[in-house]
mmCIF file of C-alpha atoms (C1' of nucleotides) in Angstrom:
data_model
loop_
_atom_site.group_PDB
_atom_site.id
_atom_site.type_symbol
_atom_site.label_atom_id
_atom_site.label_comp_id
_atom_site.label_asym_id
_atom_site.label_seq_id
_atom_site.Cartn_x
_atom_site.Cartn_y
_atom_site.Cartn_z
ATOM 1 C CA MET V 1 0.000 0.000 0.000
ATOM 2 C CA SER V 2 1.157 3.494 -0.701
ATOM 3 C CA ARG V 3 1.533 6.190 1.918
ATOM 4 C CA PRO V 4 -0.715 9.226 2.063
ATOM 5 C CA GLU V 5 0.670 12.493 0.734
ATOM 6 C CA SER V 6 -1.343 14.889 2.839
ATOM 7 C CA PRO V 7 0.014 18.232 4.007
ATOM 8 C CA GLU V 8 -0.644 16.954 7.526
ATOM 9 C CA LEU V 9 2.522 14.907 7.209
ATOM 10 C CA LEU V 10 4.451 18.117 6.569
ATOM 11 C CA ARG V 11 3.812 19.488 10.059
ATOM 12 C CA LEU V 12 7.042 19.931 11.952
ATOM 13 C CA ASP V 13 5.721 18.023 14.964
ATOM 14 C CA ARG V 14 5.007 15.023 12.754
ATOM 15 C CA GLN V 15 8.583 14.632 11.649
ATOM 16 C CA LEU V 16 10.874 12.036 13.146
ATOM 17 C CA CYS V 17 13.983 13.548 11.740
ATOM 18 C CA PHE V 18 13.460 16.982 13.241
ATOM 19 C CA PRO V 19 13.818 15.871 16.877
ATOM 20 C CA LEU V 20 16.789 13.841 15.721
ATOM 21 C CA TYR V 21 18.351 16.904 14.142
ATOM 22 C CA ALA V 22 17.479 19.082 17.137
ATOM 23 C CA ALA V 23 18.641 16.595 19.766
ATOM 24 C CA ALA V 24 21.960 16.104 18.019
ATOM 25 C CA ARG V 25 22.619 19.841 17.988
ATOM 26 C CA LEU V 26 21.442 20.382 21.555
ATOM 27 C CA THR V 27 23.655 17.606 22.897
ATOM 28 C CA GLN V 28 26.632 19.100 21.109
ATOM 29 C CA ARG V 29 25.873 22.389 22.858
ATOM 30 C CA LEU V 30 25.877 20.550 26.192
ATOM 31 C CA TYR V 31 29.253 18.994 25.418
ATOM 32 C CA LYS V 32 30.829 22.326 24.609
ATOM 33 C CA PRO V 33 31.470 23.493 28.187
ATOM 34 C CA TYR V 34 33.356 20.253 28.820
ATOM 35 C CA LEU V 35 35.217 19.996 25.525
ATOM 36 C CA GLU V 36 36.143 23.596 24.868
ATOM 37 C CA PRO V 37 38.451 23.881 27.902
ATOM 38 C CA LEU V 38 40.325 20.917 26.425
ATOM 39 C CA GLY V 39 40.473 22.617 23.032
ATOM 40 C CA LEU V 40 38.285 19.917 21.473
ATOM 41 C CA THR V 41 35.218 19.930 19.263
ATOM 42 C CA TYR V 42 32.636 17.188 19.398
ATOM 43 C CA PRO V 43 33.725 15.409 16.198
ATOM 44 C CA GLN V 44 37.336 15.530 17.427
ATOM 45 C CA TYR V 45 36.182 13.916 20.672
ATOM 46 C CA ILE V 46 34.500 11.161 18.656
ATOM 47 C CA VAL V 47 37.742 10.512 16.795
ATOM 48 C CA LEU V 48 39.688 10.423 20.045
ATOM 49 C CA MET V 49 37.308 7.840 21.473
ATOM 50 C CA ILE V 50 37.924 5.663 18.450
ATOM 51 C CA LEU V 51 41.699 5.988 18.790
ATOM 52 C CA TRP V 52 41.658 5.402 22.564
ATOM 53 C CA GLU V 53 39.689 2.239 21.934
ATOM 54 C CA GLU V 54 41.485 0.846 18.897
ATOM 55 C CA GLY V 55 44.952 2.335 18.944
ATOM 56 C CA PRO V 56 46.501 3.431 15.643
ATOM 57 C CA CYS V 57 43.887 3.529 12.877
ATOM 58 C CA SER V 58 43.783 4.215 9.192
ATOM 59 C CA VAL V 59 41.724 7.179 8.042
ATOM 60 C CA ARG V 60 39.415 4.706 6.394
ATOM 61 C CA ARG V 61 38.819 2.916 9.683
ATOM 62 C CA ILE V 62 38.051 6.192 11.432
ATOM 63 C CA ASN V 63 35.614 7.090 8.680
ATOM 64 C CA GLU V 64 33.881 3.736 9.033
ATOM 65 C CA ARG V 65 33.459 3.990 12.775
ATOM 66 C CA ALA V 66 32.516 7.669 12.895
ATOM 67 C CA LEU V 67 30.289 7.336 9.805
ATOM 68 C CA LEU V 68 32.100 10.274 8.291
ATOM 69 C CA GLN V 69 33.856 10.782 4.985
ATOM 70 C CA THR V 70 37.376 11.679 4.012
ATOM 71 C CA ASN V 71 36.526 15.230 3.033
ATOM 72 C CA THR V 72 35.434 15.805 6.628
ATOM 73 C CA THR V 73 38.052 13.805 8.460
ATOM 74 C CA THR V 74 41.151 14.825 6.529
ATOM 75 C CA PRO V 75 41.027 18.482 7.598
ATOM 76 C CA LEU V 76 39.843 17.475 11.064
ATOM 77 C CA LEU V 77 42.791 15.121 11.508
ATOM 78 C CA LYS V 78 45.166 17.756 10.204
ATOM 79 C CA ARG V 79 43.908 20.159 12.844
ATOM 80 C CA MET V 80 44.357 17.476 15.499
ATOM 81 C CA ALA V 81 47.893 16.894 14.251
ATOM 82 C CA GLN V 82 48.525 20.633 14.395
ATOM 83 C CA MET V 83 47.354 20.572 18.016
ATOM 84 C CA GLY V 84 49.813 17.781 18.747
ATOM 85 C CA LEU V 85 47.162 15.193 19.584
ATOM 86 C CA VAL V 86 47.891 12.768 16.736
ATOM 87 C CA GLU V 87 50.543 11.966 14.180
ATOM 88 C CA ARG V 88 49.795 11.117 10.551
ATOM 89 C CA LYS V 89 52.094 8.498 9.043
ATOM 90 C CA ARG V 90 51.888 6.776 5.686
ATOM 91 C CA ALA V 91 51.728 3.002 6.117
ATOM 92 C CA GLN V 92 54.892 1.297 4.845
ATOM 93 C CA HIS V 93 53.056 -1.727 3.428
ATOM 94 C CA ASP V 94 50.631 0.468 1.460
ATOM 95 C CA GLU V 95 51.598 3.990 0.636
ATOM 96 C CA ARG V 96 47.991 4.990 0.038
ATOM 97 C CA VAL V 97 47.054 4.431 3.684
ATOM 98 C CA VAL V 98 47.553 7.135 6.301
ATOM 99 C CA MET V 99 47.768 5.748 9.824
ATOM 100 C CA ILE V 100 46.708 7.983 12.706
ATOM 101 C CA HIS V 101 48.693 7.541 15.927
ATOM 102 C CA LEU V 102 47.866 9.177 19.247
ATOM 103 C CA THR V 103 50.670 11.224 20.756
ATOM 104 C CA GLU V 104 51.357 11.384 24.467
ATOM 105 C CA ALA V 105 49.153 14.471 24.618
ATOM 106 C CA GLY V 106 46.409 12.596 22.810
ATOM 107 C CA TRP V 107 46.532 9.736 25.293
ATOM 108 C CA ALA V 108 46.677 12.153 28.213
ATOM 109 C CA LEU V 109 43.314 13.632 27.275
ATOM 110 C CA ARG V 110 41.693 10.297 27.960
ATOM 111 C CA SER V 111 41.729 10.674 31.724
ATOM 112 C CA GLN V 112 40.606 14.269 31.446
ATOM 113 C CA CYS V 113 37.602 13.167 29.409
ATOM 114 C CA ALA V 114 36.706 10.258 31.665
ATOM 115 C CA CYS V 115 34.236 12.307 33.693
ATOM 116 C CA ILE V 116 32.392 13.763 30.692
ATOM 117 C CA PRO V 117 29.866 10.992 29.944
ATOM 118 C CA GLY V 118 28.763 10.881 33.573
ATOM 119 C CA ARG V 119 28.494 14.639 33.816
ATOM 120 C CA LEU V 120 26.324 14.797 30.753
ATOM 121 C CA LEU V 121 24.018 12.095 32.034
ATOM 122 C CA ASP V 122 23.562 14.126 35.204
ATOM 123 C CA THR V 123 22.902 17.272 33.206
ATOM 124 C CA VAL V 124 20.102 15.842 31.111
ATOM 125 C CA ASP V 125 18.257 14.330 34.033
ATOM 126 C CA VAL V 126 16.396 11.562 32.257
ATOM 127 C CA PRO V 127 15.992 8.196 34.008
ATOM 128 C CA GLY V 128 18.827 5.854 33.117
ATOM 129 C CA GLU V 129 16.568 3.086 31.873
ATOM 130 C CA ASP V 130 14.850 5.466 29.464
ATOM 131 C CA LEU V 131 18.214 6.431 28.041
ATOM 132 C CA VAL V 132 19.190 2.792 27.643
ATOM 133 C CA ALA V 133 15.965 2.057 25.773
ATOM 134 C CA LEU V 134 16.384 5.115 23.593
ATOM 135 C CA LYS V 135 19.973 4.191 22.823
ATOM 136 C CA GLN V 136 18.959 0.705 21.696
ATOM 137 C CA GLN V 137 16.343 2.092 19.350
ATOM 138 C CA LEU V 138 18.744 4.681 18.000
ATOM 139 C CA ASP V 139 21.435 2.093 17.406
ATOM 140 C CA HIS V 140 18.934 0.026 15.488
ATOM 141 C CA LEU V 141 17.827 3.050 13.489
ATOM 142 C CA VAL V 142 21.416 3.911 12.608
ATOM 143 C CA VAL V 143 21.924 0.419 11.205
ATOM 144 C CA ARG V 144 18.829 0.823 9.049
ATOM 145 C CA LEU V 145 19.876 4.270 7.925
ATOM 146 C CA GLU V 146 23.329 3.011 6.978
ATOM 147 C CA LYS V 147 21.739 0.346 4.832
ATOM 148 C CA ALA V 148 19.375 2.838 3.241
ATOM 149 C CA VAL V 149 22.189 5.244 2.472
ATOM 150 C CA ALA V 150 24.336 2.426 1.087
ATOM 151 C CA ALA V 151 21.389 1.377 -1.083
ATOM 152 C CA GLY V 152 21.473 4.816 -2.663
ATOM 153 C CA GLY V 153 18.535 6.210 -0.732
ATOM 154 C CA ARG V 154 16.023 4.197 -2.696
ATOM 155 C CA PRO V 155 13.248 2.323 -0.855
ATOM 156 C CA GLU V 156 13.963 -1.230 0.257
ATOM 157 C CA HIS V 157 12.376 -3.749 -2.067
ATOM 158 C CA ARG V 158 12.473 -6.993 -0.144
ATOM 159 C CA MET F 1 25.478 9.116 44.370
ATOM 160 C CA SER F 2 28.165 10.087 41.894
ATOM 161 C CA ARG F 3 28.686 8.445 38.549
ATOM 162 C CA PRO F 4 31.685 6.275 37.767
ATOM 163 C CA GLU F 5 34.480 7.810 35.719
ATOM 164 C CA SER F 6 35.848 4.688 34.124
ATOM 165 C CA PRO F 7 37.362 4.608 30.644
ATOM 166 C CA GLU F 8 34.681 2.042 29.828
ATOM 167 C CA LEU F 9 32.214 4.910 29.558
ATOM 168 C CA LEU F 10 34.408 6.441 26.859
ATOM 169 C CA ARG F 11 33.787 3.613 24.416
ATOM 170 C CA LEU F 12 32.019 4.874 21.317
ATOM 171 C CA ASP F 13 29.373 2.190 21.539
ATOM 172 C CA ARG F 14 28.476 3.331 25.029
ATOM 173 C CA GLN F 15 27.595 6.835 23.952
ATOM 174 C CA LEU F 16 24.014 7.942 23.512
ATOM 175 C CA CYS F 17 24.918 11.072 21.659
ATOM 176 C CA PHE F 18 26.924 9.353 18.956
ATOM 177 C CA PRO F 19 23.974 7.467 17.424
ATOM 178 C CA LEU F 20 22.050 10.710 17.732
ATOM 179 C CA TYR F 21 24.761 12.547 15.840
ATOM 180 C CA ALA F 22 25.088 9.778 13.275
ATOM 181 C CA ALA F 23 21.359 9.304 12.741
ATOM 182 C CA ALA F 24 20.824 13.014 12.221
ATOM 183 C CA ARG F 25 23.510 13.119 9.539
ATOM 184 C CA LEU F 26 22.386 9.934 7.839
ATOM 185 C CA THR F 27 18.780 11.102 7.632
ATOM 186 C CA GLN F 28 19.911 14.347 6.063
ATOM 187 C CA ARG F 29 21.750 12.312 3.451
ATOM 188 C CA LEU F 30 18.513 10.427 2.730
ATOM 189 C CA TYR F 31 16.629 13.692 2.306
ATOM 190 C CA LYS F 32 19.124 15.042 -0.166
ATOM 191 C CA PRO F 33 17.888 13.163 -3.254
ATOM 192 C CA TYR F 34 14.413 14.570 -2.624
ATOM 193 C CA LEU F 35 15.377 18.101 -1.614
ATOM 194 C CA GLU F 36 18.198 18.830 -4.006
ATOM 195 C CA PRO F 37 16.026 18.675 -7.140
ATOM 196 C CA LEU F 38 13.902 21.392 -5.481
ATOM 197 C CA GLY F 39 17.013 23.423 -4.714
ATOM 198 C CA LEU F 40 16.497 23.003 -0.976
ATOM 199 C CA THR F 41 18.715 22.013 1.921
ATOM 200 C CA TYR F 42 17.381 20.233 4.965
ATOM 201 C CA PRO F 43 17.373 23.290 7.267
ATOM 202 C CA GLN F 44 15.616 25.280 4.556
ATOM 203 C CA TYR F 45 12.987 22.533 4.370
ATOM 204 C CA ILE F 46 12.504 22.808 8.144
ATOM 205 C CA VAL F 47 11.945 26.555 7.831
ATOM 206 C CA LEU F 48 9.475 26.010 5.012
ATOM 207 C CA MET F 49 7.492 23.555 7.128
ATOM 208 C CA ILE F 50 7.238 26.187 9.844
ATOM 209 C CA LEU F 51 6.059 28.831 7.388
ATOM 210 C CA TRP F 52 3.579 26.507 5.667
ATOM 211 C CA GLU F 53 2.115 25.736 9.061
ATOM 212 C CA GLU F 54 2.098 29.179 10.654
ATOM 213 C CA GLY F 55 2.079 31.662 7.810
ATOM 214 C CA PRO F 56 4.209 34.796 8.148
ATOM 215 C CA CYS F 57 6.643 34.483 11.043
ATOM 216 C CA SER F 58 9.200 36.661 12.725
ATOM 217 C CA VAL F 59 12.786 35.468 12.625
ATOM 218 C CA ARG F 60 12.539 35.001 16.363
ATOM 219 C CA ARG F 61 9.568 32.659 15.965
ATOM 220 C CA ILE F 62 11.405 30.618 13.367
ATOM 221 C CA ASN F 63 14.401 30.367 15.661
ATOM 222 C CA GLU F 64 12.193 29.169 18.515
ATOM 223 C CA ARG F 65 10.521 26.479 16.475
ATOM 224 C CA ALA F 66 13.601 25.284 14.640
ATOM 225 C CA LEU F 67 15.741 25.529 17.777
ATOM 226 C CA LEU F 68 18.241 27.550 15.809
ATOM 227 C CA GLN F 69 19.841 30.923 16.383
ATOM 228 C CA THR F 70 19.890 34.153 14.439
ATOM 229 C CA ASN F 71 23.433 33.703 13.238
ATOM 230 C CA THR F 72 22.299 30.549 11.465
ATOM 231 C CA THR F 73 18.891 31.649 10.270
ATOM 232 C CA THR F 74 19.699 35.138 9.014
ATOM 233 C CA PRO F 75 21.985 33.977 6.204
ATOM 234 C CA LEU F 76 19.727 30.990 5.537
ATOM 235 C CA LEU F 77 16.688 33.245 5.152
ATOM 236 C CA LYS F 78 18.653 35.604 2.958
ATOM 237 C CA ARG F 79 19.497 32.716 0.654
ATOM 238 C CA MET F 80 15.837 31.687 0.611
ATOM 239 C CA ALA F 81 14.889 35.269 -0.252
ATOM 240 C CA GLN F 82 17.502 35.253 -3.017
ATOM 241 C CA MET F 83 15.878 32.087 -4.368
ATOM 242 C CA GLY F 84 12.522 33.834 -4.377
ATOM 243 C CA LEU F 85 10.922 31.549 -1.788
ATOM 244 C CA VAL F 86 10.352 34.164 0.931
ATOM 245 C CA GLU F 87 10.269 37.902 1.422
ATOM 246 C CA ARG F 88 11.823 39.672 4.376
ATOM 247 C CA LYS F 89 9.842 42.706 5.600
ATOM 248 C CA ARG F 90 10.424 44.841 8.667
ATOM 249 C CA ALA F 91 7.332 44.874 10.892
ATOM 250 C CA GLN F 92 5.678 48.273 10.930
ATOM 251 C CA HIS F 93 4.742 48.105 14.611
ATOM 252 C CA ASP F 94 8.286 47.228 15.670
ATOM 253 C CA GLU F 95 11.098 48.081 13.350
ATOM 254 C CA ARG F 96 13.410 45.563 15.003
ATOM 255 C CA VAL F 97 11.301 42.620 13.874
ATOM 256 C CA VAL F 98 11.789 41.047 10.454
ATOM 257 C CA MET F 99 8.748 39.155 9.256
ATOM 258 C CA ILE F 100 9.241 36.301 6.820
ATOM 259 C CA HIS F 101 6.504 35.849 4.231
ATOM 260 C CA LEU F 102 6.229 32.970 1.790
ATOM 261 C CA THR F 103 6.069 33.958 -1.858
ATOM 262 C CA GLU F 104 3.967 32.134 -4.413
ATOM 263 C CA ALA F 105 6.995 30.016 -5.221
ATOM 264 C CA GLY F 106 7.418 29.212 -1.521
ATOM 265 C CA TRP F 107 3.820 28.074 -1.208
ATOM 266 C CA ALA F 108 4.073 26.119 -4.437
ATOM 267 C CA LEU F 109 6.834 23.941 -3.020
ATOM 268 C CA ARG F 110 4.420 22.621 -0.436
ATOM 269 C CA SER F 111 2.661 20.257 -2.792
ATOM 270 C CA GLN F 112 5.959 19.182 -4.286
ATOM 271 C CA CYS F 113 7.207 18.249 -0.819
ATOM 272 C CA ALA F 114 4.029 16.453 0.214
ATOM 273 C CA CYS F 115 5.343 13.068 -0.831
ATOM 274 C CA ILE F 116 8.692 13.360 0.937
ATOM 275 C CA PRO F 117 7.796 12.181 4.459
ATOM 276 C CA GLY F 118 6.119 9.073 3.113
ATOM 277 C CA ARG F 119 8.970 8.292 0.756
ATOM 278 C CA LEU F 120 11.481 8.530 3.566
ATOM 279 C CA LEU F 121 9.454 6.243 5.782
ATOM 280 C CA ASP F 122 9.455 3.681 2.983
ATOM 281 C CA THR F 123 13.167 4.087 2.487
ATOM 282 C CA VAL F 124 14.128 3.379 6.078
ATOM 283 C CA ASP F 125 11.979 0.300 6.380
ATOM 284 C CA VAL F 126 11.416 0.278 10.134
ATOM 285 C CA PRO F 127 8.008 -0.761 11.499
ATOM 286 C CA GLY F 128 5.747 2.253 11.932
ATOM 287 C CA GLU F 129 5.049 1.579 15.582
ATOM 288 C CA ASP F 130 8.767 1.506 16.366
ATOM 289 C CA LEU F 131 9.163 4.894 14.726
ATOM 290 C CA VAL F 132 6.254 6.299 16.711
ATOM 291 C CA ALA F 133 7.777 5.058 19.969
ATOM 292 C CA LEU F 134 11.171 6.427 19.027
ATOM 293 C CA LYS F 135 9.681 9.764 18.097
ATOM 294 C CA GLN F 136 7.954 10.067 21.459
ATOM 295 C CA GLN F 137 11.162 9.372 23.315
ATOM 296 C CA LEU F 138 13.092 11.783 21.151
ATOM 297 C CA ASP F 139 10.530 14.527 21.648
ATOM 298 C CA HIS F 140 10.821 14.023 25.372
ATOM 299 C CA LEU F 141 14.587 14.091 25.194
ATOM 300 C CA VAL F 142 14.536 17.316 23.194
ATOM 301 C CA VAL F 143 12.436 18.969 25.898
ATOM 302 C CA ARG F 144 14.944 17.881 28.519
ATOM 303 C CA LEU F 145 17.863 19.016 26.422
ATOM 304 C CA GLU F 146 16.271 22.405 25.854
ATOM 305 C CA LYS F 147 15.899 22.825 29.609
ATOM 306 C CA ALA F 148 19.459 21.724 30.228
ATOM 307 C CA VAL F 149 20.807 24.113 27.603
ATOM 308 C CA ALA F 150 18.676 26.946 28.967
ATOM 309 C CA ALA F 151 20.017 26.161 32.451
ATOM 310 C CA GLY F 152 23.491 26.826 31.116
ATOM 311 C CA GLY F 153 24.497 23.199 30.771
ATOM 312 C CA ARG F 154 24.822 22.705 34.494
ATOM 313 C CA PRO F 155 23.313 19.614 36.144
ATOM 314 C CA GLU F 156 19.735 19.879 37.388
ATOM 315 C CA HIS F 157 19.633 20.378 41.141
ATOM 316 C CA ARG F 158 16.066 19.576 42.061
ATOM 317 C "C1'" DG R 1 54.734 -7.249 -17.249
ATOM 318 C "C1'" DG R 2 51.319 -3.836 -18.734
ATOM 319 C "C1'" DT R 3 47.197 -1.631 -18.343
ATOM 320 C "C1'" DA R 4 42.417 -0.891 -16.655
ATOM 321 C "C1'" DA R 5 39.874 -0.718 -12.548
ATOM 322 C "C1'" DA R 6 39.649 -0.052 -7.811
ATOM 323 C "C1'" DA R 7 41.017 1.893 -3.472
ATOM 324 C "C1'" DA R 8 42.823 5.607 -0.126
ATOM 325 C "C1'" DG R 9 43.286 10.186 0.652
ATOM 326 C "C1'" DA R 10 43.316 15.087 -0.642
ATOM 327 C "C1'" DT R 11 41.167 19.255 -2.448
ATOM 328 C "C1'" DC R 12 37.491 22.509 -3.641
ATOM 329 C "C1'" DG R 13 33.149 24.905 -3.089
ATOM 330 C "C1'" DT R 14 28.855 25.650 -0.603
ATOM 331 C "C1'" DG R 15 26.007 25.764 3.281
ATOM 332 C "C1'" DC R 16 25.094 25.118 7.894
ATOM 333 C "C1'" DA R 17 25.986 25.822 13.235
ATOM 334 C "C1'" DC R 18 27.370 28.555 16.796
ATOM 335 C "C1'" DG R 19 30.121 31.663 20.171
ATOM 336 C "C1'" DA R 20 31.174 36.403 20.366
ATOM 337 C "C1'" DT R 21 30.252 40.912 19.296
ATOM 338 C "C1'" DA R 22 27.752 44.847 17.124
ATOM 339 C "C1'" DT R 23 23.784 47.841 16.006
ATOM 340 C "C1'" DA R 24 19.508 49.672 16.169
ATOM 341 C "C1'" DA R 25 14.824 49.948 18.080
ATOM 342 C "C1'" DT R 26 11.918 49.626 22.072
ATOM 343 C "C1'" DC R 27 10.829 49.465 26.900
ATOM 344 C "C1'" DG R 28 10.963 50.620 31.826
ATOM 345 C "C1'" DC R 29 11.308 53.428 35.313
ATOM 346 C "C1'" DG R 30 12.707 57.321 37.966
ATOM 347 C "C1'" DC E 1 10.912 63.203 29.368
ATOM 348 C "C1'" DG E 2 15.330 60.760 29.400
ATOM 349 C "C1'" DC E 3 18.494 57.152 29.619
ATOM 350 C "C1'" DG E 4 20.034 52.545 30.862
ATOM 351 C "C1'" DA E 5 18.514 47.882 30.050
ATOM 352 C "C1'" DT E 6 16.418 44.730 27.043
ATOM 353 C "C1'" DT E 7 15.145 42.834 22.632
ATOM 354 C "C1'" DA E 8 15.594 41.655 17.598
ATOM 355 C "C1'" DT E 9 18.461 41.029 14.151
ATOM 356 C "C1'" DA E 10 23.034 41.251 11.806
ATOM 357 C "C1'" DT E 11 28.008 40.306 11.300
ATOM 358 C "C1'" DC E 12 32.344 37.832 11.915
ATOM 359 C "C1'" DG E 13 35.373 33.886 12.438
ATOM 360 C "C1'" DT E 14 36.024 28.960 12.880
ATOM 361 C "C1'" DG E 15 34.932 24.310 12.214
ATOM 362 C "C1'" DC E 16 32.266 20.804 10.503
ATOM 363 C "C1'" DA E 17 29.613 18.035 6.608
ATOM 364 C "C1'" DC E 18 29.304 16.574 2.140
ATOM 365 C "C1'" DG E 19 28.984 16.205 -3.188
ATOM 366 C "C1'" DA E 20 32.228 16.356 -6.846
ATOM 367 C "C1'" DT E 21 36.623 15.863 -8.623
ATOM 368 C "C1'" DC E 22 41.603 14.760 -8.504
ATOM 369 C "C1'" DT E 23 46.070 12.218 -7.524
ATOM 370 C "C1'" DT E 24 48.558 8.369 -6.236
ATOM 371 C "C1'" DT E 25 49.097 3.713 -5.237
ATOM 372 C "C1'" DT E 26 47.737 -0.939 -5.492
ATOM 373 C "C1'" DT E 27 45.296 -4.790 -7.459
ATOM 374 C "C1'" DA E 28 43.439 -7.825 -11.137
ATOM 375 C "C1'" DC E 29 43.666 -9.946 -15.147
ATOM 376 C "C1'" DC E 30 44.898 -10.803 -19.783
#
DNA sequence: GGTAAAAAGATCGTGCACGATATAATCGCG
DNA sequence: CGCGATTATATCGTGCACGATCTTTTTACC
């Protein structure tokens, strides 16, 4: 069956993606007071979490985990290198690959960031179990969205 | 009780805000094939939905509903005026206020956009009731985030 | 081994997003 | 009435985000 095309569906409060868009921006605003003193932006913090977890990574690997693309991460990683948080080294076995290594300063930020997730949870003041449920649904949605984007944005035809 | 500060909480897959951030970007990518042929970006589409729903709005009103700020919306609205979708008129009763009026072309886009929400729902292929539940939780989260941001990002002290 | 295709990054241009600051109009209150 | 505070919008600078295109290296296959 086809979906209706009524103008009712164009009301802002009927959209799923608007609260998604709004919540993502609002949470980044809440992170700012914690990240700015460390000289970090939110996407840089994401990249650091990946490197803290995995150790040295290729740019490609970072893109995969952060769901970003090279044209975003290349300048971002260059800024992080400029700040002395990472080093960019061409892989010897494949000269195309750029490996990103944390410096001492990059590792040192880990302990300074350790309190941030907890602080943010306190700030938002939503019951923990609600957040867990929401996170599960969001994770599931992200998987679906990745598939849809990979499929070229065309509807699934199962 | 205070929250733990373990490095475990710094794992990317433990973050709530990362799937939020990722889902918001991925959905915007899914909108692009529908919006780009109309010459629209996603934030412009949001503003149009507000204007279709409310009629002429002040910039302030648009900012409130879109949860954006003047430094984002002013250039955005100027581009939309350049495209001939809206007109910007100073209010006669208060010269500070800029009222945004849809032009004929702006209204005409409404019917062209009517199919977009349905198409996106088909694309993502998640059961409707799951999306409804997720939307409710997200709406609730946005309210909490707005309060937290308004409170200056400091934890609630009830 | 030689060349076409694929893969990994880099670059460019445009448009958000937002903190900080500026400017002009209006309001409040003594 | 007058003037300081508030409000509405604008401007500036920086950093994403991404589509499109480019370069270089590697791979595949004849």
